[in-house]
Short mmCIF file of C-alpha atoms in Angstrom, two decimals:
data_model
loop_
_atom_site.label_atom_id
_atom_site.label_comp_id
_atom_site.label_asym_id
_atom_site.label_seq_id
_atom_site.Cartn_x
_atom_site.Cartn_y
_atom_site.Cartn_z
CA PRO A 89 122.88 75.62 111.31
CA ARG A 90 125.73 75.28 108.28
CA VAL A 91 124.64 73.50 105.43
CA ASP A 92 127.15 70.54 106.17
CA GLU A 93 125.39 69.79 109.71
CA ARG A 94 122.48 68.29 107.65
CA LYS A 95 119.93 69.90 109.98
CA THR A 96 116.27 70.46 108.79
CA ILE A 97 113.90 73.37 109.88
CA ILE A 98 112.11 70.96 112.38
CA ASP A 99 115.40 69.82 113.88
CA VAL A 100 116.29 73.42 114.69
CA VAL A 101 112.74 74.22 116.13
CA LYS A 102 113.03 71.16 118.42
CA GLU A 103 116.44 71.86 119.52
CA GLU A 104 115.32 75.73 120.37
CA SER A 105 112.21 74.37 121.88
CA ASN A 106 113.82 71.87 124.40
CA ARG A 107 116.22 74.66 125.25
CA HIS A 108 114.05 77.52 125.93
CA GLY A 109 110.77 75.75 126.12
CA TYR A 110 108.21 75.51 123.17
CA GLU A 111 105.76 78.30 124.78
CA THR A 112 108.36 80.78 124.66
CA MET A 113 108.97 80.51 121.08
CA GLY A 114 105.37 80.75 120.34
CA PRO A 115 103.67 79.58 117.19
CA CYS A 116 104.68 82.33 114.71
CA ILE A 117 108.63 82.66 114.10
CA MET A 118 109.57 85.85 112.33
CA MET A 119 112.51 85.55 109.93
CA PRO A 120 114.57 88.66 108.28
CA ARG A 121 115.09 88.98 104.65
CA LEU A 122 118.30 89.38 102.69
CA ARG A 123 118.16 90.46 99.10
CA TYR A 124 120.71 89.06 96.42
CA GLY A 125 121.29 91.05 93.61
CA SER A 126 122.08 90.32 89.72
CA PHE A 127 125.82 90.22 89.67
CA GLU A 128 127.07 86.79 88.91
CA VAL A 129 129.66 84.59 90.21
CA GLN A 130 131.35 81.81 88.73
CA PRO A 131 131.11 78.51 90.31
CA ASP A 132 134.63 77.27 91.85
CA ALA A 133 136.55 74.44 90.47
CA ALA A 134 135.24 71.87 92.86
CA THR A 135 131.82 72.44 92.49
CA VAL A 136 131.88 71.77 88.97
CA VAL A 137 133.82 68.72 89.22
CA ALA A 138 131.85 67.30 92.22
CA THR A 139 128.40 67.96 90.24
CA GLY A 140 129.39 66.54 87.15
CA GLU A 141 126.60 66.78 84.49
CA ILE A 142 124.65 69.06 86.50
CA ASP A 143 125.28 72.68 85.63
CA PRO A 144 125.82 75.11 88.82
CA LYS A 145 124.71 77.96 86.92
CA ASP A 146 121.10 76.36 86.79
CA PHE A 147 120.65 77.44 90.34
CA VAL A 148 120.24 81.22 91.55
CA THR A 149 121.91 80.40 94.63
CA LEU A 150 125.37 79.42 93.26
CA ARG A 151 125.00 81.96 90.43
CA TYR A 152 124.24 85.06 92.52
CA ARG A 153 126.15 85.48 95.96
CA TRP A 154 126.30 89.01 96.04
CA HIS A 155 123.86 90.40 98.36
CA GLY A 156 122.74 93.61 100.10
CA ALA A 157 123.30 95.01 103.55
CA LYS A 158 122.07 92.78 106.25
CA GLY A 159 119.41 93.77 108.73
CA VAL A 160 117.88 96.76 106.48
CA TYR A 161 115.65 94.95 104.33
CA ALA A 162 112.10 95.95 105.09
CA TYR A 163 109.10 93.57 106.51
CA GLY A 164 110.27 89.89 107.58
CA LYS A 165 108.53 86.73 106.86
CA THR A 166 106.78 84.30 109.12
CA MET A 167 106.69 80.77 109.46
CA ILE A 168 103.44 79.40 111.43
CA ASP A 169 102.93 76.40 113.76
CA VAL A 170 99.10 76.04 113.03
CA SER A 171 99.11 73.05 115.61
CA GLN A 172 99.46 75.41 118.28
CA ILE A 173 96.45 77.76 116.97
CA PRO A 174 92.78 77.22 117.58
CA THR A 175 91.11 75.92 114.46
CA GLU A 176 88.70 79.04 114.08
CA GLU A 177 91.41 81.45 114.55
CA LEU A 178 92.70 80.07 111.17
CA GLN A 179 89.57 80.70 109.56
CA VAL A 180 89.81 84.60 109.41
CA GLU A 181 91.26 86.56 106.78
CA ALA A 182 95.27 87.25 107.01
CA GLU A 183 96.15 90.74 107.57
CA ASN A 184 99.21 90.82 105.66
CA VAL A 185 101.49 88.02 104.25
CA HIS A 186 104.31 89.42 106.46
CA ALA A 187 102.18 88.97 109.71
CA PRO A 188 99.34 86.87 108.88
CA LEU A 189 97.87 86.37 112.54
CA CYS A 190 98.09 89.69 114.19
CA HIS A 191 97.38 88.02 117.79
CA TYR A 192 100.44 85.82 117.39
CA CYS A 193 102.84 87.52 115.10
CA ALA A 194 104.26 90.91 116.04
CA ARG A 195 102.93 93.61 114.11
CA GLN A 196 105.09 94.90 111.56
CA GLU A 197 105.67 98.56 111.11
CA ARG A 198 107.14 99.85 107.75
CA TYR A 199 110.65 99.31 107.66
CA TYR A 200 110.57 96.94 110.60
CA SER A 201 112.49 93.66 109.89
CA PRO A 202 113.41 90.91 112.77
CA GLN A 203 116.90 91.18 114.05
CA PHE A 204 119.38 89.64 111.35
CA ALA A 205 122.28 88.55 113.69
CA THR A 206 119.81 86.70 116.30
CA SER A 207 117.34 85.18 114.26
CA LEU A 208 116.92 81.56 114.05
CA PHE A 209 116.15 81.51 110.51
CA ARG A 210 116.85 84.09 107.24
CA VAL A 211 114.89 84.04 104.08
CA ASN A 212 117.20 84.87 101.23
CA HIS A 213 115.48 86.65 98.33
CA TYR A 214 116.96 86.43 94.68
CA LEU A 215 116.52 89.06 92.38
CA ASP A 216 118.10 86.69 89.26
CA SER A 217 118.21 87.71 85.94
CA PHE A 218 115.80 90.11 84.09
CA GLU A 219 114.29 87.18 82.44
CA ALA A 220 113.58 85.41 85.80
CA TYR A 221 112.33 88.55 87.21
CA THR A 222 109.80 89.41 84.33
CA TYR A 223 108.80 85.92 84.13
CA ARG A 224 106.74 85.68 87.41
CA ASN A 225 103.02 86.36 86.98
CA ASP A 226 101.94 87.89 90.43
CA VAL A 227 100.49 90.83 91.61
CA GLN A 228 103.66 92.84 90.75
CA VAL A 229 103.86 91.75 87.42
CA GLU A 230 103.31 95.48 85.84
CA LEU A 231 106.46 96.96 87.99
CA ARG A 232 108.21 93.81 87.18
CA GLN A 233 108.56 95.02 83.54
CA SER A 234 110.45 97.99 84.40
CA VAL A 235 114.02 97.71 83.78
CA ASP A 236 114.86 100.78 85.64
CA ARG A 237 113.42 99.21 89.12
CA TYR A 238 115.40 95.95 88.02
CA ASN A 239 118.57 97.90 87.71
CA THR A 240 117.80 99.63 91.29
CA LEU A 241 116.89 96.54 93.10
CA ALA A 242 120.12 95.10 91.27
CA LYS A 243 122.23 97.87 92.91
CA GLU A 244 120.90 97.37 96.42
CA GLY A 245 122.16 93.53 96.07
CA ASN A 246 125.72 94.43 95.53
CA HIS A 247 126.98 95.13 99.27
CA SER A 248 128.84 92.19 100.05
CA MET A 249 129.49 88.29 98.98
CA ASP A 250 128.97 85.47 101.22
CA THR A 251 130.08 81.70 100.26
CA GLU A 252 128.06 80.12 103.24
CA GLY A 253 125.62 78.20 100.89
CA SER A 254 127.50 77.78 98.03
CA HIS A 255 128.55 74.14 98.67
CA TRP A 256 125.08 72.72 98.70
CA LEU A 257 124.88 71.27 95.34
CA GLN A 258 127.89 69.05 95.60
CA GLU A 259 127.05 67.78 99.02
CA PHE A 260 123.45 67.03 97.49
CA VAL A 261 124.80 65.07 94.69
CA GLN A 262 127.35 63.38 97.14
CA ASP A 263 124.43 62.42 99.27
CA MET A 264 121.71 61.46 96.70
CA GLY A 265 124.31 60.17 93.89
CA SER A 266 125.02 61.54 90.60
CA GLU A 267 122.00 59.68 88.80
CA ASN A 268 119.49 60.29 91.46
CA ALA A 269 120.51 63.79 91.70
CA LYS A 270 119.78 64.45 88.05
CA MET A 271 116.51 62.93 88.14
CA LEU A 272 115.27 65.13 91.10
CA LEU A 273 116.78 68.13 89.73
CA ALA A 274 115.61 67.96 86.05
CA GLY A 275 114.25 71.18 84.51
CA VAL A 276 115.98 73.11 86.91
CA GLY A 277 116.85 76.59 85.22
CA SER A 278 114.10 76.33 82.48
CA PHE A 279 111.15 78.52 82.02
CA PRO A 280 107.89 76.47 80.97
CA ARG A 281 104.90 78.63 79.88
CA PHE A 282 101.44 77.57 81.75
CA SER A 283 98.64 78.84 80.39
CA GLY A 284 96.26 80.41 82.87
CA VAL A 285 98.72 79.17 85.90
CA SER A 286 100.73 81.65 87.96
CA ARG A 287 104.46 81.00 87.22
CA ARG A 288 107.50 81.11 89.42
CA ARG A 289 110.79 80.13 89.07
CA ASP A 290 113.22 82.08 91.23
CA GLU A 291 113.93 81.08 95.00
CA GLY A 292 112.34 84.09 96.68
CA ASP A 293 110.27 86.97 95.71
CA GLU A 294 112.11 90.46 95.32
CA GLY A 295 109.32 92.49 97.15
#
């Protein structure tokens, strides 16, 4: 659905379940990924005016709109309806993060990704600035210190540009009101340091 349709994820799932049957969809919905690079795009004038004191440049979804080729990003992500799965099956260790329940999720071989064009949902992965890229403290923390690796990933995200999600902020401000929007979005774009806590700022991982 488009941003202006005001539909939530559960709205879409319910619609598709009513159309095709809940059993047909199953509890594990697989989603292809799309990498966005580090080429910055200036926000359009309408967004700047509509958002007032909220700076569109604080949001990676508005700063970076160039992405890689669709349908080639290795490994998809999964969304699981745990209400359909017996409790005891949720106690086992996940095989991997991309297909955590192998009995319900299709096994993903290397370089496999769900069909981009026909998937109900898609996951955007934002490389972001080098500062943001190196900020995260996760299992790839050592790889994230490499400028060469960052530049390679950045090149992969400069295939084409889209504008499908570029108007969400002005619609959010319109729906919530300027003051509420400023309160809810306070601190966006900052990099606080928390001792002993895994740090995450960007909207999608790079891996």
